[in-house]
Amino acid sequence: MADPDRPEDAEDEHDPQAALEDFARNRHPALVAPGVYEFQPHRTKLWILCAALGFVSAWLASLVLAPPSGIPPEPAFIGLAVALSAAAAWACGRSAADPRPVLRVDAEALEDRVHGRILWSDVESWSERRSMVSPGFGWTLKRGLQPPENAYGYRIQSRVNWIAGVPGRSYRRKLIAGGTEPMAVAFRVLHPDLER
């Protein structure tokens, strides 16, 4: 509760940036230390997705091993579908089992568990995606720069994302615990100059 006798509290009530900074520094759900934010994956949803994809993969494999009567399935097509759904299930399970945060940010750098530690000076921009299909949050490196880890994966993802009009590295809102809005708040406090 603001104390009207304290001038800084009265100022915070009318200054949205000051209120945002107060929230981010004192009450932010991802705050683990002063100025350090960690964002965890939504592990329950990832495990459910892993199980669903595993079930789809097993069901598709059963179509080849014990085809239903009538039109026989195309083994090559179903084999590809089995491989893709099994790979997606493995990726979801691996992400859910990884104890590290998806993203950790502080005043010096951001640390993505896929791409490693990236200095703020290497980041071109960050933005919230307000798409109905895939709302979320993301950041993009400056042109010509690559992350220290999984550079090839970043190049592929950033090109596909560029076609879709989203940041080079993106996080889906539904797969981050607490959504991606807290990410935007932390980035807005640490580097509002990079928001696009």
mmCIF file of N, CA and C in Angstrom, residues 6-122:
data_model
loop_
_atom_site.group_PDB
_atom_site.id
_atom_site.type_symbol
_atom_site.label_atom_id
_atom_site.label_comp_id
_atom_site.label_asym_id
_atom_site.label_seq_id
_atom_site.Cartn_x
_atom_site.Cartn_y
_atom_site.Cartn_z
ATOM 1 N N ARG A 6 4.934 9.698 1.647
ATOM 2 C CA ARG A 6 6.271 9.467 1.092
ATOM 3 C C ARG A 6 6.257 9.861 -0.379
ATOM 4 N N PRO A 7 7.073 10.845 -0.772
ATOM 5 C CA PRO A 7 7.021 11.328 -2.150
ATOM 6 C C PRO A 7 7.371 10.261 -3.182
ATOM 7 N N GLU A 8 8.257 9.306 -2.848
ATOM 8 C CA GLU A 8 8.625 8.286 -3.834
ATOM 9 C C GLU A 8 7.461 7.336 -4.123
ATOM 10 N N ASP A 9 6.599 7.078 -3.066
ATOM 11 C CA ASP A 9 5.435 6.229 -3.283
ATOM 12 C C ASP A 9 4.406 6.928 -4.150
ATOM 13 N N ALA A 10 4.208 8.204 -3.923
ATOM 14 C CA ALA A 10 3.260 8.961 -4.737
ATOM 15 C C ALA A 10 3.738 9.007 -6.178
ATOM 16 N N GLU A 11 5.043 9.115 -6.355
ATOM 17 C CA GLU A 11 5.612 9.167 -7.700
ATOM 18 C C GLU A 11 5.420 7.833 -8.417
ATOM 19 N N ASP A 12 5.582 6.708 -7.678
ATOM 20 C CA ASP A 12 5.420 5.387 -8.272
ATOM 21 C C ASP A 12 4.003 5.160 -8.778
ATOM 22 N N GLU A 13 2.999 5.733 -8.061
ATOM 23 C CA GLU A 13 1.614 5.539 -8.460
ATOM 24 C C GLU A 13 1.339 6.104 -9.840
ATOM 25 N N HIS A 14 2.051 7.150 -10.221
ATOM 26 C CA HIS A 14 1.778 7.823 -11.491
ATOM 27 C C HIS A 14 2.804 7.506 -12.563
ATOM 28 N N ASP A 15 3.871 6.825 -12.216
ATOM 29 C CA ASP A 15 4.925 6.506 -13.177
ATOM 30 C C ASP A 15 4.883 5.008 -13.476
ATOM 31 N N PRO A 16 4.352 4.608 -14.650
ATOM 32 C CA PRO A 16 4.240 3.183 -14.943
ATOM 33 C C PRO A 16 5.599 2.480 -15.016
ATOM 34 N N GLN A 17 6.639 3.169 -15.486
ATOM 35 C CA GLN A 17 7.968 2.554 -15.567
ATOM 36 C C GLN A 17 8.505 2.266 -14.168
ATOM 37 N N ALA A 18 8.292 3.190 -13.233
ATOM 38 C CA ALA A 18 8.742 2.978 -11.856
ATOM 39 C C ALA A 18 7.981 1.815 -11.219
ATOM 40 N N ALA A 19 6.681 1.716 -11.487
ATOM 41 C CA ALA A 19 5.891 0.610 -10.952
ATOM 42 C C ALA A 19 6.361 -0.719 -11.533
ATOM 43 N N LEU A 20 6.666 -0.724 -12.827
ATOM 44 C CA LEU A 20 7.173 -1.932 -13.479
ATOM 45 C C LEU A 20 8.505 -2.354 -12.877
ATOM 46 N N GLU A 21 9.393 -1.393 -12.677
ATOM 47 C CA GLU A 21 10.699 -1.699 -12.096
ATOM 48 C C GLU A 21 10.564 -2.213 -10.666
ATOM 49 N N ASP A 22 9.638 -1.626 -9.899
ATOM 50 C CA ASP A 22 9.415 -2.092 -8.533
ATOM 51 C C ASP A 22 8.935 -3.544 -8.537
ATOM 52 N N PHE A 23 7.984 -3.848 -9.410
ATOM 53 C CA PHE A 23 7.482 -5.220 -9.519
ATOM 54 C C PHE A 23 8.613 -6.170 -9.915
ATOM 55 N N ALA A 24 9.381 -5.786 -10.937
ATOM 56 C CA ALA A 24 10.436 -6.655 -11.452
ATOM 57 C C ALA A 24 11.546 -6.880 -10.431
ATOM 58 N N ARG A 25 11.819 -5.890 -9.609
ATOM 59 C CA ARG A 25 12.923 -6.015 -8.650
ATOM 60 C C ARG A 25 12.512 -6.645 -7.327
ATOM 61 N N ASN A 26 11.215 -6.617 -7.021
ATOM 62 C CA ASN A 26 10.791 -7.077 -5.699
ATOM 63 C C ASN A 26 9.769 -8.217 -5.688
ATOM 64 N N ARG A 27 8.879 -8.267 -6.672
ATOM 65 C CA ARG A 27 7.791 -9.248 -6.613
ATOM 66 C C ARG A 27 7.686 -10.134 -7.848
ATOM 67 N N HIS A 28 8.635 -10.050 -8.749
ATOM 68 C CA HIS A 28 8.595 -10.826 -9.989
ATOM 69 C C HIS A 28 8.658 -12.322 -9.670
ATOM 70 N N PRO A 29 7.784 -13.164 -10.278
ATOM 71 C CA PRO A 29 7.772 -14.593 -9.935
ATOM 72 C C PRO A 29 9.045 -15.346 -10.323
ATOM 73 N N ALA A 30 9.808 -14.833 -11.297
ATOM 74 C CA ALA A 30 11.021 -15.535 -11.739
ATOM 75 C C ALA A 30 12.293 -14.991 -11.087
ATOM 76 N N LEU A 31 12.143 -14.032 -10.179
ATOM 77 C CA LEU A 31 13.296 -13.419 -9.522
ATOM 78 C C LEU A 31 13.943 -14.417 -8.564
ATOM 79 N N VAL A 32 15.217 -14.761 -8.800
ATOM 80 C CA VAL A 32 15.911 -15.711 -7.925
ATOM 81 C C VAL A 32 16.995 -15.042 -7.092
ATOM 82 N N ALA A 33 17.427 -13.861 -7.515
ATOM 83 C CA ALA A 33 18.410 -13.048 -6.792
ATOM 84 C C ALA A 33 18.229 -11.629 -7.312
ATOM 85 N N PRO A 34 18.760 -10.628 -6.626
ATOM 86 C CA PRO A 34 18.577 -9.263 -7.128
ATOM 87 C C PRO A 34 19.067 -9.122 -8.580
ATOM 88 N N GLY A 35 18.133 -8.785 -9.472
ATOM 89 C CA GLY A 35 18.467 -8.581 -10.878
ATOM 90 C C GLY A 35 18.698 -9.844 -11.683
ATOM 91 N N VAL A 36 18.362 -11.015 -11.123
ATOM 92 C CA VAL A 36 18.556 -12.289 -11.835
ATOM 93 C C VAL A 36 17.200 -12.993 -11.942
ATOM 94 N N TYR A 37 16.824 -13.353 -13.167
ATOM 95 C CA TYR A 37 15.532 -13.984 -13.433
ATOM 96 C C TYR A 37 15.754 -15.333 -14.100
ATOM 97 N N GLU A 38 15.038 -16.349 -13.643
ATOM 98 C CA GLU A 38 15.115 -17.673 -14.245
ATOM 99 C C GLU A 38 13.714 -18.112 -14.651
ATOM 100 N N PHE A 39 13.608 -18.622 -15.865
ATOM 101 C CA PHE A 39 12.320 -19.047 -16.404
ATOM 102 C C PHE A 39 12.360 -20.551 -16.670
ATOM 103 N N GLN A 40 11.431 -21.262 -16.049
ATOM 104 C CA GLN A 40 11.385 -22.722 -16.122
ATOM 105 C C GLN A 40 10.379 -23.170 -17.181
ATOM 106 N N PRO A 41 10.615 -24.366 -17.757
ATOM 107 C CA PRO A 41 9.611 -24.898 -18.687
ATOM 108 C C PRO A 41 8.390 -25.392 -17.917
ATOM 109 N N HIS A 42 7.269 -25.487 -18.595
ATOM 110 C CA HIS A 42 6.062 -26.045 -17.981
ATOM 111 C C HIS A 42 6.185 -27.562 -18.115
ATOM 112 N N ARG A 43 6.826 -28.188 -17.127
ATOM 113 C CA ARG A 43 7.188 -29.603 -17.226
ATOM 114 C C ARG A 43 5.977 -30.526 -17.339
ATOM 115 N N THR A 44 4.895 -30.223 -16.642
ATOM 116 C CA THR A 44 3.703 -31.072 -16.714
ATOM 117 C C THR A 44 3.171 -31.124 -18.139
ATOM 118 N N LYS A 45 3.063 -29.973 -18.771
ATOM 119 C CA LYS A 45 2.572 -29.944 -20.151
ATOM 120 C C LYS A 45 3.532 -30.664 -21.092
ATOM 121 N N LEU A 46 4.822 -30.523 -20.853
ATOM 122 C CA LEU A 46 5.795 -31.210 -21.702
ATOM 123 C C LEU A 46 5.687 -32.720 -21.558
ATOM 124 N N TRP A 47 5.493 -33.223 -20.323
ATOM 125 C CA TRP A 47 5.344 -34.667 -20.135
ATOM 126 C C TRP A 47 4.058 -35.173 -20.790
ATOM 127 N N ILE A 48 2.982 -34.410 -20.689
ATOM 128 C CA ILE A 48 1.720 -34.797 -21.334
ATOM 129 C C ILE A 48 1.904 -34.835 -22.848
ATOM 130 N N LEU A 49 2.560 -33.828 -23.387
ATOM 131 C CA LEU A 49 2.822 -33.782 -24.828
ATOM 132 C C LEU A 49 3.707 -34.955 -25.253
ATOM 133 N N CYS A 50 4.703 -35.285 -24.447
ATOM 134 C CA CYS A 50 5.587 -36.417 -24.719
ATOM 135 C C CYS A 50 4.786 -37.718 -24.776
ATOM 136 N N ALA A 51 3.905 -37.919 -23.802
ATOM 137 C CA ALA A 51 3.090 -39.140 -23.764
ATOM 138 C C ALA A 51 2.139 -39.204 -24.959
ATOM 139 N N ALA A 52 1.520 -38.084 -25.303
ATOM 140 C CA ALA A 52 0.592 -38.060 -26.444
ATOM 141 C C ALA A 52 1.321 -38.375 -27.749
ATOM 142 N N LEU A 53 2.487 -37.786 -27.937
ATOM 143 C CA LEU A 53 3.257 -38.049 -29.158
ATOM 144 C C LEU A 53 3.755 -39.494 -29.188
ATOM 145 N N GLY A 54 4.135 -40.027 -28.042
ATOM 146 C CA GLY A 54 4.540 -41.430 -27.967
ATOM 147 C C GLY A 54 3.389 -42.360 -28.323
ATOM 148 N N PHE A 55 2.181 -42.031 -27.855
ATOM 149 C CA PHE A 55 0.998 -42.821 -28.188
ATOM 150 C C PHE A 55 0.731 -42.776 -29.690
ATOM 151 N N VAL A 56 0.808 -41.589 -30.295
ATOM 152 C CA VAL A 56 0.595 -41.445 -31.741
ATOM 153 C C VAL A 56 1.621 -42.268 -32.512
ATOM 154 N N SER A 57 2.871 -42.206 -32.074
ATOM 155 C CA SER A 57 3.933 -42.969 -32.728
ATOM 156 C C SER A 57 3.658 -44.474 -32.648
ATOM 157 N N ALA A 58 3.250 -44.959 -31.494
ATOM 158 C CA ALA A 58 2.947 -46.389 -31.316
ATOM 159 C C ALA A 58 1.732 -46.790 -32.158
ATOM 160 N N TRP A 59 0.721 -45.948 -32.191
ATOM 161 C CA TRP A 59 -0.480 -46.250 -32.983
ATOM 162 C C TRP A 59 -0.153 -46.327 -34.471
ATOM 163 N N LEU A 60 0.658 -45.375 -34.953
ATOM 164 C CA LEU A 60 1.051 -45.400 -36.353
ATOM 165 C C LEU A 60 1.873 -46.649 -36.678
ATOM 166 N N ALA A 61 2.773 -47.023 -35.772
ATOM 167 C CA ALA A 61 3.573 -48.234 -35.989
ATOM 168 C C ALA A 61 2.674 -49.472 -36.052
ATOM 169 N N SER A 62 1.609 -49.495 -35.243
ATOM 170 C CA SER A 62 0.700 -50.646 -35.255
ATOM 171 C C SER A 62 -0.034 -50.765 -36.580
ATOM 172 N N LEU A 63 -0.226 -49.655 -37.292
ATOM 173 C CA LEU A 63 -0.881 -49.699 -38.599
ATOM 174 C C LEU A 63 -0.040 -50.460 -39.615
ATOM 175 N N VAL A 64 1.272 -50.361 -39.484
ATOM 176 C CA VAL A 64 2.164 -51.068 -40.404
ATOM 177 C C VAL A 64 2.292 -52.538 -39.984
ATOM 178 N N LEU A 65 2.432 -52.766 -38.681
ATOM 179 C CA LEU A 65 2.642 -54.134 -38.189
ATOM 180 C C LEU A 65 1.377 -54.994 -38.283
ATOM 181 N N ALA A 66 0.226 -54.407 -38.042
ATOM 182 C CA ALA A 66 -1.051 -55.128 -38.119
ATOM 183 C C ALA A 66 -2.048 -54.256 -38.869
ATOM 184 N N PRO A 67 -1.933 -54.181 -40.209
ATOM 185 C CA PRO A 67 -2.790 -53.262 -40.972
ATOM 186 C C PRO A 67 -4.266 -53.642 -40.860
ATOM 187 N N PRO A 68 -5.119 -52.616 -40.797
ATOM 188 C CA PRO A 68 -6.561 -52.888 -40.747
ATOM 189 C C PRO A 68 -7.026 -53.432 -42.104
ATOM 190 N N SER A 69 -8.169 -54.088 -42.096
ATOM 191 C CA SER A 69 -8.700 -54.615 -43.358
ATOM 192 C C SER A 69 -9.134 -53.454 -44.248
ATOM 193 N N GLY A 70 -9.125 -53.693 -45.520
ATOM 194 C CA GLY A 70 -9.485 -52.637 -46.467
ATOM 195 C C GLY A 70 -8.248 -52.126 -47.170
ATOM 196 N N ILE A 71 -8.094 -50.818 -47.196
ATOM 197 C CA ILE A 71 -6.970 -50.209 -47.909
ATOM 198 C C ILE A 71 -5.700 -50.361 -47.074
ATOM 199 N N PRO A 72 -4.655 -50.975 -47.631
ATOM 200 C CA PRO A 72 -3.418 -51.116 -46.858
ATOM 201 C C PRO A 72 -2.712 -49.764 -46.710
ATOM 202 N N PRO A 73 -2.112 -49.513 -45.545
ATOM 203 C CA PRO A 73 -1.419 -48.240 -45.349
ATOM 204 C C PRO A 73 -0.119 -48.195 -46.163
ATOM 205 N N GLU A 74 0.336 -46.989 -46.456
ATOM 206 C CA GLU A 74 1.596 -46.790 -47.174
ATOM 207 C C GLU A 74 2.732 -46.850 -46.156
ATOM 208 N N PRO A 75 3.547 -47.909 -46.161
ATOM 209 C CA PRO A 75 4.576 -48.079 -45.128
ATOM 210 C C PRO A 75 5.595 -46.941 -45.074
ATOM 211 N N ALA A 76 6.002 -46.422 -46.231
ATOM 212 C CA ALA A 76 7.014 -45.355 -46.230
ATOM 213 C C ALA A 76 6.465 -44.092 -45.554
ATOM 214 N N PHE A 77 5.228 -43.730 -45.891
ATOM 215 C CA PHE A 77 4.617 -42.537 -45.306
ATOM 216 C C PHE A 77 4.423 -42.716 -43.802
ATOM 217 N N ILE A 78 3.909 -43.863 -43.412
ATOM 218 C CA ILE A 78 3.677 -44.108 -41.986
ATOM 219 C C ILE A 78 5.003 -44.217 -41.239
ATOM 220 N N GLY A 79 6.007 -44.814 -41.871
ATOM 221 C CA GLY A 79 7.327 -44.897 -41.237
ATOM 222 C C GLY A 79 7.899 -43.520 -40.953
ATOM 223 N N LEU A 80 7.740 -42.589 -41.899
ATOM 224 C CA LEU A 80 8.193 -41.210 -41.700
ATOM 225 C C LEU A 80 7.413 -40.550 -40.564
ATOM 226 N N ALA A 81 6.095 -40.747 -40.528
ATOM 227 C CA ALA A 81 5.259 -40.174 -39.469
ATOM 228 C C ALA A 81 5.650 -40.735 -38.098
ATOM 229 N N VAL A 82 5.962 -42.044 -38.049
ATOM 230 C CA VAL A 82 6.402 -42.667 -36.793
ATOM 231 C C VAL A 82 7.709 -42.033 -36.336
ATOM 232 N N ALA A 83 8.657 -41.878 -37.272
ATOM 233 C CA ALA A 83 9.957 -41.299 -36.923
ATOM 234 C C ALA A 83 9.810 -39.868 -36.420
ATOM 235 N N LEU A 84 8.986 -39.064 -37.099
ATOM 236 C CA LEU A 84 8.812 -37.664 -36.684
ATOM 237 C C LEU A 84 8.119 -37.555 -35.329
ATOM 238 N N SER A 85 7.059 -38.331 -35.120
ATOM 239 C CA SER A 85 6.354 -38.238 -33.830
ATOM 240 C C SER A 85 7.213 -38.801 -32.694
ATOM 241 N N ALA A 86 7.994 -39.834 -32.963
ATOM 242 C CA ALA A 86 8.886 -40.377 -31.925
ATOM 243 C C ALA A 86 9.987 -39.376 -31.585
ATOM 244 N N ALA A 87 10.534 -38.697 -32.613
ATOM 245 C CA ALA A 87 11.567 -37.682 -32.366
ATOM 246 C C ALA A 87 11.002 -36.510 -31.561
ATOM 247 N N ALA A 88 9.775 -36.090 -31.886
ATOM 248 C CA ALA A 88 9.140 -34.994 -31.140
ATOM 249 C C ALA A 88 8.871 -35.408 -29.692
ATOM 250 N N ALA A 89 8.441 -36.659 -29.492
ATOM 251 C CA ALA A 89 8.208 -37.160 -28.130
ATOM 252 C C ALA A 89 9.506 -37.182 -27.339
ATOM 253 N N TRP A 90 10.588 -37.633 -27.974
ATOM 254 C CA TRP A 90 11.897 -37.666 -27.315
ATOM 255 C C TRP A 90 12.343 -36.250 -26.934
ATOM 256 N N ALA A 91 12.167 -35.277 -27.853
ATOM 257 C CA ALA A 91 12.572 -33.890 -27.579
ATOM 258 C C ALA A 91 11.771 -33.309 -26.414
ATOM 259 N N CYS A 92 10.465 -33.573 -26.376
ATOM 260 C CA CYS A 92 9.631 -33.066 -25.272
ATOM 261 C C CYS A 92 10.050 -33.696 -23.946
ATOM 262 N N GLY A 93 10.290 -35.004 -23.951
ATOM 263 C CA GLY A 93 10.716 -35.680 -22.727
ATOM 264 C C GLY A 93 12.073 -35.190 -22.247
ATOM 265 N N ARG A 94 12.973 -34.967 -23.180
ATOM 266 C CA ARG A 94 14.311 -34.470 -22.822
ATOM 267 C C ARG A 94 14.220 -33.066 -22.210
ATOM 268 N N SER A 95 13.373 -32.213 -22.808
ATOM 269 C CA SER A 95 13.208 -30.857 -22.290
ATOM 270 C C SER A 95 12.567 -30.874 -20.905
ATOM 271 N N ALA A 96 11.578 -31.748 -20.704
ATOM 272 C CA ALA A 96 10.902 -31.828 -19.407
ATOM 273 C C ALA A 96 11.834 -32.357 -18.316
ATOM 274 N N ALA A 97 12.741 -33.265 -18.674
ATOM 275 C CA ALA A 97 13.635 -33.869 -17.688
ATOM 276 C C ALA A 97 14.844 -32.994 -17.357
ATOM 277 N N ASP A 98 15.137 -32.022 -18.186
ATOM 278 C CA ASP A 98 16.297 -31.143 -17.967
ATOM 279 C C ASP A 98 16.012 -30.211 -16.788
ATOM 280 N N PRO A 99 16.824 -30.261 -15.723
ATOM 281 C CA PRO A 99 16.539 -29.442 -14.544
ATOM 282 C C PRO A 99 16.889 -27.957 -14.708
ATOM 283 N N ARG A 100 17.636 -27.613 -15.731
ATOM 284 C CA ARG A 100 18.058 -26.220 -15.908
ATOM 285 C C ARG A 100 16.889 -25.340 -16.360
ATOM 286 N N PRO A 101 16.942 -24.043 -16.053
ATOM 287 C CA PRO A 101 15.902 -23.146 -16.559
ATOM 288 C C PRO A 101 16.014 -23.009 -18.076
ATOM 289 N N VAL A 102 14.909 -22.700 -18.726
ATOM 290 C CA VAL A 102 14.901 -22.469 -20.170
ATOM 291 C C VAL A 102 15.723 -21.230 -20.494
ATOM 292 N N LEU A 103 15.579 -20.212 -19.644
ATOM 293 C CA LEU A 103 16.255 -18.942 -19.866
ATOM 294 C C LEU A 103 16.603 -18.315 -18.527
ATOM 295 N N ARG A 104 17.805 -17.745 -18.452
ATOM 296 C CA ARG A 104 18.248 -17.031 -17.251
ATOM 297 C C ARG A 104 18.795 -15.690 -17.722
ATOM 298 N N VAL A 105 18.320 -14.608 -17.140
ATOM 299 C CA VAL A 105 18.781 -13.285 -17.557
ATOM 300 C C VAL A 105 19.254 -12.473 -16.366
ATOM 301 N N ASP A 106 20.276 -11.661 -16.604
ATOM 302 C CA ASP A 106 20.766 -10.718 -15.600
ATOM 303 C C ASP A 106 21.249 -9.470 -16.334
ATOM 304 N N ALA A 107 21.886 -8.577 -15.625
ATOM 305 C CA ALA A 107 22.295 -7.305 -16.222
ATOM 306 C C ALA A 107 23.377 -7.467 -17.289
ATOM 307 N N GLU A 108 24.160 -8.539 -17.235
ATOM 308 C CA GLU A 108 25.263 -8.725 -18.183
ATOM 309 C C GLU A 108 24.892 -9.527 -19.415
ATOM 310 N N ALA A 109 24.057 -10.556 -19.240
ATOM 311 C CA ALA A 109 23.810 -11.471 -20.352
ATOM 312 C C ALA A 109 22.516 -12.241 -20.146
ATOM 313 N N LEU A 110 22.131 -12.944 -21.196
ATOM 314 C CA LEU A 110 21.053 -13.907 -21.086
ATOM 315 C C LEU A 110 21.665 -15.281 -21.345
ATOM 316 N N GLU A 111 21.151 -16.287 -20.660
ATOM 317 C CA GLU A 111 21.673 -17.639 -20.829
ATOM 318 C C GLU A 111 20.530 -18.564 -21.203
ATOM 319 N N ASP A 112 20.558 -19.002 -22.446
ATOM 320 C CA ASP A 112 19.552 -19.901 -22.977
ATOM 321 C C ASP A 112 20.109 -21.326 -22.852
ATOM 322 N N ARG A 113 19.305 -22.274 -22.359
ATOM 323 C CA ARG A 113 19.859 -23.607 -22.123
ATOM 324 C C ARG A 113 20.193 -24.345 -23.409
ATOM 325 N N VAL A 114 19.671 -23.890 -24.542
ATOM 326 C CA VAL A 114 20.005 -24.503 -25.824
ATOM 327 C C VAL A 114 21.213 -23.818 -26.461
ATOM 328 N N HIS A 115 21.278 -22.485 -26.348
ATOM 329 C CA HIS A 115 22.291 -21.719 -27.075
ATOM 330 C C HIS A 115 23.412 -21.142 -26.216
ATOM 331 N N GLY A 116 23.365 -21.327 -24.901
ATOM 332 C CA GLY A 116 24.448 -20.855 -24.043
ATOM 333 C C GLY A 116 24.322 -19.402 -23.619
ATOM 334 N N ARG A 117 25.426 -18.869 -23.103
ATOM 335 C CA ARG A 117 25.454 -17.505 -22.559
ATOM 336 C C ARG A 117 25.707 -16.489 -23.673
ATOM 337 N N ILE A 118 24.825 -15.492 -23.763
ATOM 338 C CA ILE A 118 24.901 -14.485 -24.817
ATOM 339 C C ILE A 118 24.894 -13.104 -24.177
ATOM 340 N N LEU A 119 25.910 -12.323 -24.461
ATOM 341 C CA LEU A 119 26.003 -10.972 -23.910
ATOM 342 C C LEU A 119 24.915 -10.088 -24.505
ATOM 343 N N TRP A 120 24.450 -9.131 -23.712
ATOM 344 C CA TRP A 120 23.422 -8.209 -24.202
ATOM 345 C C TRP A 120 23.916 -7.431 -25.415
ATOM 346 N N SER A 121 25.220 -7.180 -25.491
ATOM 347 C CA SER A 121 25.755 -6.420 -26.630
ATOM 348 C C SER A 121 25.613 -7.184 -27.948
ATOM 349 N N ASP A 122 25.363 -8.504 -27.882
ATOM 350 C CA ASP A 122 25.176 -9.316 -29.097
ATOM 351 C C ASP A 122 23.716 -9.446 -29.504
#
